[in-house]
Tab-separated table of C-alpha atoms in Angstrom:
chain	number	residue	atom	x	y	z
A	1	MET	CA	6.461	-19.656	-19.929
A	2	GLU	CA	7.897	-16.111	-20.279
A	3	HIS	CA	8.477	-13.909	-23.117
A	4	VAL	CA	11.698	-11.950	-22.135
A	5	HIS	CA	13.897	-9.381	-24.106
A	6	ASP	CA	17.427	-8.858	-22.732
A	7	THR	CA	20.128	-6.404	-23.846
A	8	ARG	CA	22.916	-9.383	-23.582
A	9	ASP	CA	23.220	-12.221	-25.680
A	10	PRO	CA	20.214	-14.583	-25.329
A	11	VAL	CA	20.476	-17.983	-23.424
A	12	ARG	CA	17.840	-20.713	-23.926
A	13	HIS	CA	16.196	-21.980	-20.564
A	14	ASP	CA	13.439	-24.059	-19.609
A	15	GLY	CA	11.015	-24.506	-16.522
A	16	ALA	CA	11.143	-22.109	-13.607
A	17	VAL	CA	11.872	-18.299	-14.250
A	18	ASN	CA	15.748	-17.691	-14.254
A	19	PRO	CA	16.371	-14.112	-14.737
A	20	ASP	CA	19.939	-14.843	-15.919
A	21	ALA	CA	18.637	-16.500	-18.892
A	22	VAL	CA	16.483	-15.334	-21.824
A	23	ALA	CA	13.700	-17.401	-23.386
A	24	GLY	CA	11.212	-17.903	-26.443
A	25	ALA	CA	7.597	-17.153	-27.133
A	26	PRO	CA	5.040	-15.899	-24.481
A	27	GLU	CA	2.244	-18.402	-23.066
A	28	ALA	CA	-0.241	-16.142	-24.577
A	29	ALA	CA	1.270	-13.439	-27.033
A	30	GLY	CA	-0.111	-10.186	-26.246
A	31	ALA	CA	-2.784	-11.379	-23.776
A	32	GLY	CA	-4.580	-8.436	-22.443
A	33	ALA	CA	-3.192	-5.926	-24.983
A	34	SER	CA	-5.276	-4.476	-27.886
A	35	GLY	CA	-4.347	-5.346	-31.340
A	36	ASP	CA	-2.734	-1.904	-32.171
A	37	ASP	CA	-0.455	-2.223	-29.201
A	38	LEU	CA	1.400	-5.483	-30.693
A	39	ASP	CA	4.432	-5.698	-32.703
A	40	ALA	CA	4.678	-7.889	-35.793
A	41	SER	CA	5.271	-10.847	-33.638
A	42	GLY	CA	2.131	-10.290	-31.575
A	43	VAL	CA	4.004	-9.300	-28.315
A	44	PRO	CA	3.016	-6.003	-26.772
A	45	ARG	CA	5.512	-2.967	-27.544
A	46	HIS	CA	7.997	-2.174	-24.948
A	47	ASP	CA	11.453	-0.861	-24.330
A	48	VAL	CA	14.472	-2.822	-22.847
A	49	PRO	CA	16.210	-0.793	-20.179
A	50	ALA	CA	19.992	-0.461	-20.340
A	51	GLY	CA	21.358	-3.493	-18.792
A	52	GLY	CA	18.247	-5.089	-17.810
A	53	ARG	CA	15.564	-7.246	-19.137
A	54	SER	CA	11.700	-6.688	-20.140
A	55	GLY	CA	9.393	-9.503	-20.276
A	56	PHE	CA	5.923	-10.764	-19.793
A	57	THR	CA	4.510	-13.693	-17.909
A	58	LEU	CA	1.004	-15.079	-16.744
A	59	VAL	CA	0.371	-15.083	-13.089
A	60	GLN	CA	-3.088	-16.605	-12.013
A	61	GLY	CA	-4.453	-15.794	-15.526
A	62	ARG	CA	-3.257	-12.237	-15.667
A	63	GLN	CA	-0.385	-10.958	-18.008
A	64	VAL	CA	2.210	-9.149	-15.997
A	65	HIS	CA	4.931	-6.884	-17.666
A	66	TYR	CA	8.039	-6.506	-15.717
A	67	LEU	CA	11.709	-5.323	-15.866
A	68	GLN	CA	14.615	-6.931	-14.170
A	69	TRP	CA	18.128	-6.367	-13.557
A	70	GLY	CA	20.920	-8.327	-11.710
A	71	ARG	CA	21.523	-12.132	-10.927
A	72	SER	CA	18.691	-14.442	-9.907
A	73	SER	CA	21.281	-15.620	-6.783
A	74	ALA	CA	21.345	-11.973	-5.560
A	75	PRO	CA	19.304	-10.460	-2.711
A	76	PRO	CA	16.074	-9.595	-4.333
A	77	VAL	CA	14.514	-6.129	-4.396
A	78	LEU	CA	10.816	-5.533	-5.560
A	79	CYS	CA	10.190	-2.171	-6.809
A	80	LEU	CA	6.521	-0.699	-6.983
A	81	HIS	CA	5.822	2.356	-8.982
A	82	GLY	CA	3.448	5.078	-8.332
A	83	GLY	CA	-0.138	5.488	-9.611
A	84	GLY	CA	-0.176	6.329	-13.315
A	85	GLN	CA	3.353	5.456	-13.741
A	86	THR	CA	5.172	2.204	-14.852
A	87	ALA	CA	8.037	0.224	-14.009
A	88	TYR	CA	10.454	2.366	-15.914
A	89	MET	CA	10.500	4.893	-13.309
A	90	TYR	CA	13.257	2.467	-11.733
A	91	GLU	CA	15.334	2.388	-14.558
A	92	GLU	CA	18.055	4.158	-12.683
A	93	LEU	CA	17.885	2.492	-9.496
A	94	GLY	CA	17.504	-0.950	-11.172
A	95	GLY	CA	20.836	-0.190	-13.058
A	96	ALA	CA	22.662	0.920	-9.879
A	97	LEU	CA	21.541	-2.255	-7.947
A	98	ALA	CA	22.075	-4.694	-10.726
A	99	PRO	CA	25.839	-5.657	-9.817
A	100	SER	CA	24.624	-6.516	-6.175
A	101	HIS	CA	21.016	-7.324	-6.419
A	102	HIS	CA	18.218	-8.725	-8.170
A	103	VAL	CA	15.635	-6.154	-9.026
A	104	LEU	CA	12.058	-6.949	-10.075
A	105	ALA	CA	10.030	-4.048	-11.155
A	106	PRO	CA	6.463	-5.087	-12.312
A	107	ASP	CA	3.930	-2.994	-13.963
A	108	LEU	CA	1.078	-2.900	-11.405
A	109	PRO	CA	-2.357	-4.148	-12.267
A	110	SER	CA	-3.972	-1.580	-14.729
A	111	HIS	CA	-0.778	0.100	-15.409
A	112	GLY	CA	1.714	-0.115	-18.265
A	113	ASP	CA	1.357	-3.405	-20.083
A	114	SER	CA	-0.122	-5.186	-17.284
A	115	ASP	CA	-3.557	-6.638	-17.544
A	116	SER	CA	-6.356	-4.623	-15.664
A	117	LEU	CA	-7.818	-5.525	-12.014
A	118	ALA	CA	-11.454	-5.055	-11.427
A	119	GLY	CA	-10.718	-4.000	-7.780
A	120	MET	CA	-8.203	-1.465	-7.294
A	121	ALA	CA	-8.160	-0.975	-3.434
A	122	ARG	CA	-4.649	-1.358	-1.963
A	123	THR	CA	-5.507	-4.510	-0.459
A	124	ASP	CA	-6.497	-5.914	-4.212
A	125	ILE	CA	-3.341	-4.817	-5.665
A	126	ALA	CA	-1.288	-5.982	-2.839
A	127	ALA	CA	-2.789	-9.509	-3.105
A	128	THR	CA	-1.405	-9.811	-6.535
A	129	LEU	CA	2.188	-9.747	-5.465
A	130	PRO	CA	2.594	-12.926	-3.293
A	131	PRO	CA	1.713	-15.075	-6.435
A	132	LEU	CA	3.943	-13.122	-8.741
A	133	LEU	CA	7.050	-13.445	-6.125
A	134	GLY	CA	6.332	-17.059	-5.955
A	135	HIS	CA	6.297	-17.542	-9.741
A	136	PHE	CA	9.846	-15.983	-9.602
A	137	GLY	CA	10.821	-18.008	-6.809
A	138	LEU	CA	11.376	-15.128	-4.269
A	139	GLU	CA	10.693	-16.029	-0.659
A	140	ARG	CA	11.604	-12.755	0.783
A	141	VAL	CA	12.234	-9.342	-0.535
A	142	ALA	CA	13.411	-5.783	0.172
A	143	VAL	CA	10.437	-3.449	-1.040
A	144	VAL	CA	10.848	0.001	-2.701
A	145	GLY	CA	7.563	1.874	-3.076
A	146	ALA	CA	6.899	5.146	-4.483
A	147	SER	CA	3.452	6.866	-3.640
A	148	LEU	CA	0.734	4.171	-4.656
A	149	GLY	CA	3.487	1.597	-4.658
A	150	GLY	CA	4.499	2.576	-1.173
A	151	ILE	CA	0.819	2.277	0.002
A	152	VAL	CA	0.698	-1.059	-1.353
A	153	ALA	CA	4.214	-1.950	-0.058
A	154	ILE	CA	3.064	-1.351	3.534
A	155	THR	CA	-0.296	-3.360	2.998
A	156	LEU	CA	1.824	-6.434	1.719
A	157	ALA	CA	4.188	-6.219	4.767
A	158	ALA	CA	1.087	-5.879	7.018
A	159	ALA	CA	-0.516	-8.880	5.642
A	160	GLN	CA	2.458	-11.061	4.932
A	161	PRO	CA	5.281	-9.802	7.183
A	162	GLY	CA	7.698	-12.797	6.527
A	163	LEU	CA	7.798	-11.967	3.052
A	164	VAL	CA	9.200	-8.397	3.325
A	165	ALA	CA	12.623	-7.739	4.880
A	166	GLY	CA	12.598	-4.006	4.758
A	167	ILE	CA	10.830	-1.097	2.974
A	168	VAL	CA	11.812	2.116	1.208
A	169	LEU	CA	8.785	4.486	1.364
A	170	ILE	CA	9.131	7.244	-1.504
A	171	ASP	CA	7.148	10.471	-0.524
A	172	VAL	CA	4.031	8.529	0.968
A	173	GLY	CA	2.455	7.986	4.449
A	174	HIS	CA	-0.755	7.858	6.112
A	175	ARG	CA	-1.524	11.606	5.944
A	176	LEU	CA	-1.130	13.365	2.707
A	177	GLU	CA	-1.761	16.780	1.604
A	178	GLU	CA	-5.149	17.520	0.003
A	179	GLU	CA	-3.708	20.273	-2.451
A	180	GLY	CA	-1.139	17.984	-3.751
A	181	VAL	CA	-3.198	14.836	-4.243
A	182	LEU	CA	-6.053	16.992	-5.871
A	183	ARG	CA	-3.332	18.599	-8.308
A	184	ILE	CA	-2.230	14.748	-9.557
A	185	ILE	CA	-6.048	13.676	-9.713
A	186	ASP	CA	-6.527	16.877	-11.954
A	187	PHE	CA	-3.694	16.189	-14.020
A	188	MET	CA	-4.493	12.591	-14.652
A	189	SER	CA	-8.187	13.137	-15.284
A	190	ARG	CA	-7.936	16.216	-17.610
A	191	GLN	CA	-6.834	14.630	-20.986
A	192	ASP	CA	-7.139	10.896	-21.795
A	193	SER	CA	-5.236	11.286	-25.055
A	194	PHE	CA	-2.859	13.410	-27.057
A	195	ALA	CA	-2.534	14.122	-30.813
A	196	SER	CA	1.236	13.549	-30.764
A	197	LEU	CA	4.204	12.696	-28.275
A	198	ASP	CA	5.156	16.285	-28.573
A	199	GLU	CA	1.670	17.443	-27.108
A	200	ALA	CA	2.138	15.015	-24.327
A	201	ALA	CA	5.527	16.169	-23.515
A	202	ALA	CA	4.303	19.602	-23.328
A	203	ALA	CA	1.349	18.832	-20.930
A	204	ILE	CA	3.903	17.104	-18.780
A	205	ALA	CA	6.197	19.851	-18.641
A	206	ALA	CA	3.315	22.124	-17.668
A	207	TYR	CA	2.641	19.658	-14.881
A	208	LEU	CA	6.214	19.340	-13.739
A	209	PRO	CA	7.908	22.741	-14.579
A	210	HIS	CA	11.172	21.920	-12.489
A	211	ARG	CA	12.054	19.003	-14.748
A	212	LYS	CA	14.846	19.981	-17.013
A	213	GLU	CA	13.871	17.904	-19.883
A	214	ILE	CA	10.816	15.925	-20.893
A	215	ARG	CA	11.741	13.498	-23.822
A	216	ALA	CA	8.925	13.166	-26.099
A	217	SER	CA	10.652	9.828	-27.498
A	218	SER	CA	10.657	8.438	-23.871
A	219	LEU	CA	6.789	8.654	-23.560
A	220	THR	CA	5.920	5.491	-25.461
A	221	ARG	CA	6.708	3.674	-22.187
A	222	ASN	CA	3.565	5.361	-20.574
A	223	LEU	CA	1.476	5.907	-23.627
A	224	ARG	CA	0.188	3.623	-26.121
A	225	GLN	CA	-0.994	4.616	-29.795
A	226	ARG	CA	-4.605	3.951	-30.539
A	227	PRO	CA	-5.955	3.008	-33.953
A	228	ASP	CA	-7.174	6.555	-34.721
A	229	GLY	CA	-3.357	7.858	-34.165
A	230	ARG	CA	-3.754	9.357	-30.774
A	231	TRP	CA	-1.786	8.586	-27.753
A	232	GLN	CA	-3.350	7.297	-24.638
A	233	TRP	CA	-2.224	6.572	-21.298
A	234	LYS	CA	-1.115	2.991	-20.269
A	235	HIS	CA	-3.227	3.214	-17.081
A	236	SER	CA	-6.966	3.307	-16.278
A	237	TYR	CA	-6.874	5.807	-13.421
A	238	GLY	CA	-7.962	8.896	-15.516
A	239	ARG	CA	-10.661	7.011	-17.388
A	240	ARG	CA	-12.003	5.991	-13.984
A	241	LEU	CA	-11.736	9.664	-12.541
A	242	ARG	CA	-13.624	10.922	-15.435
A	243	GLU	CA	-16.254	8.252	-15.529
A	244	GLN	CA	-16.894	8.751	-11.800
A	245	GLY	CA	-16.483	12.501	-11.522
A	246	ASP	CA	-15.890	14.433	-8.440
A	247	GLU	CA	-17.171	11.610	-6.090
A	248	THR	CA	-13.911	9.764	-6.843
A	249	ALA	CA	-11.885	12.963	-6.431
A	250	GLY	CA	-13.480	13.697	-3.353
A	251	ASP	CA	-12.989	10.130	-1.979
A	252	TRP	CA	-9.254	10.004	-2.368
A	253	ARG	CA	-8.549	9.631	1.490
A	254	GLY	CA	-10.500	6.342	1.228
A	255	VAL	CA	-7.207	4.619	-0.011
A	256	LEU	CA	-5.488	5.767	3.199
A	257	ALA	CA	-7.961	4.178	5.323
A	258	GLY	CA	-6.404	1.709	7.854
A	259	LEU	CA	-2.869	2.630	6.422
A	260	GLY	CA	-1.680	4.095	9.615
A	261	GLU	CA	-2.646	1.200	11.845
A	262	ASP	CA	-0.745	-1.140	9.170
A	263	ALA	CA	2.103	1.210	9.411
A	264	ALA	CA	2.100	0.965	13.101
A	265	GLY	CA	2.221	-2.999	12.970
A	266	LEU	CA	5.325	-3.251	10.598
A	267	ARG	CA	7.900	-5.704	11.819
A	268	CYS	CA	10.645	-4.809	9.244
A	269	PRO	CA	13.055	-1.660	9.030
A	270	VAL	CA	11.733	1.168	6.994
A	271	LEU	CA	13.305	4.194	5.369
A	272	VAL	CA	10.939	6.913	4.600
A	273	LEU	CA	11.936	9.345	2.057
A	274	ARG	CA	10.425	12.739	1.530
A	275	GLY	CA	11.046	15.016	-1.717
A	276	SER	CA	12.212	18.407	-0.223
A	277	ALA	CA	9.773	20.363	-2.187
A	278	SER	CA	7.085	17.726	-2.210
A	279	ASP	CA	3.399	19.184	-2.111
A	280	VAL	CA	1.877	15.658	-1.402
A	281	LEU	CA	3.931	14.668	1.820
A	282	SER	CA	4.646	17.474	4.177
A	283	ASP	CA	7.434	17.410	6.650
A	284	GLU	CA	5.044	16.719	9.279
A	285	GLY	CA	3.449	14.001	7.385
A	286	ALA	CA	6.726	12.336	6.981
A	287	GLU	CA	7.509	12.623	10.710
A	288	GLU	CA	4.185	11.408	11.699
A	289	VAL	CA	4.290	8.175	9.682
A	290	ALA	CA	8.270	7.468	10.777
A	291	ALA	CA	7.117	7.945	14.330
A	292	LEU	CA	4.434	5.285	13.686
A	293	ILE	CA	6.520	2.485	12.363
A	294	PRO	CA	8.478	0.807	15.157
A	295	ASP	CA	11.828	0.581	13.204
A	296	ALA	CA	11.974	3.513	10.910
A	297	ARG	CA	14.527	6.282	9.821
A	298	LEU	CA	13.604	9.438	7.839
A	299	ALA	CA	15.554	11.071	5.233
A	300	THR	CA	15.260	13.979	2.595
A	301	VAL	CA	15.672	13.682	-1.079
A	302	VAL	CA	17.041	17.313	-1.956
A	303	ASN	CA	15.787	19.242	-5.036
A	304	ALA	CA	12.687	16.899	-5.421
A	305	GLY	CA	9.207	17.182	-5.442
A	306	HIS	CA	6.694	14.283	-4.907
A	307	LEU	CA	8.148	12.331	-8.071
A	308	ALA	CA	11.722	12.158	-6.004
A	309	ALA	CA	12.835	9.133	-7.762
A	310	GLY	CA	12.641	11.104	-11.376
A	311	ASP	CA	13.302	14.421	-10.059
A	312	ASN	CA	16.742	13.574	-8.147
A	313	PRO	CA	17.575	9.907	-9.065
A	314	GLU	CA	21.335	10.050	-7.849
A	315	SER	CA	20.058	11.186	-4.241
A	316	THR	CA	17.426	8.669	-4.294
A	317	VAL	CA	19.542	5.801	-5.463
A	318	GLY	CA	22.306	6.598	-2.832
A	319	LEU	CA	19.847	6.713	0.007
A	320	VAL	CA	18.318	3.299	-1.050
A	321	VAL	CA	21.655	1.858	-1.462
A	322	SER	CA	22.733	2.874	2.041
A	323	PHE	CA	19.703	1.492	3.557
A	324	LEU	CA	19.992	-1.877	1.893
A	325	ALA	CA	23.499	-1.947	3.045
A	326	GLU	CA	22.462	-1.220	6.716
A	327	LEU	CA	19.907	-3.891	6.354
A	328	GLY	CA	22.622	-6.368	5.124
A	329	TRP	CA	20.611	-7.097	2.315
């Protein structure tokens, strides 16, 4: 049974998941969430995106937080966020696709308000998705994946080609630039918690100086407040990096092992998007992965870095919409 919050009038439903309706209480209120992260009703705190729905469900015993937009009968699009991020990174895309598509954006394992996963290899994460899609009655989807989400999208399509109609890869490939990746690792591992949301906003602004505005109020989507009052990231990457030290930072290429072979075997159309100022995916890296994939096209998100969907959402949305139209999806 689902727990769903909707920005529209609620409609009662029973049985199978129906994203056009809104239902009652969670099967296990707050499962996997700490007591300080629960609201008065015992449900993990979360925001409801404009025009969308935010909910929790249990899949194979794990709590999954997800966002949805659109009608259940529309062509489905699965949106997978990057490492250290949450489903909310797709708020603009979800809203734009809502009139014509059913968009499902889960918090990946060990991220956001979803439960943790012991193994965080790309194959481990990808293996959680078919049961989730089956839970929502989705037999075939287009996938949009940013960074880690793109790696998982390739892995999913390689393992279950019949499940994936097409892929948009946002600033990711089988060959990434070490300097850019290590900059991400440094940011994620440097500070686990902040005294206030303003302090967190200042840290993010220093990391992303090209962003026009970092709103402290929006960071509750990525941070949870601990009993001691400090704000901690809603992902376990930074903690794992600090615990394992330089060994993990030096072994970051392990997540890419075999990815080139998987990409070369993809049977679906793929759009590779690169942020024009990305320090993670170079022009050459983008061209190489596009050349590997049998049915690929390459485009650039202008005025954007590695976090292209957030740096230039208008350009990203336009390119994704055009690709889906090309697919007839």
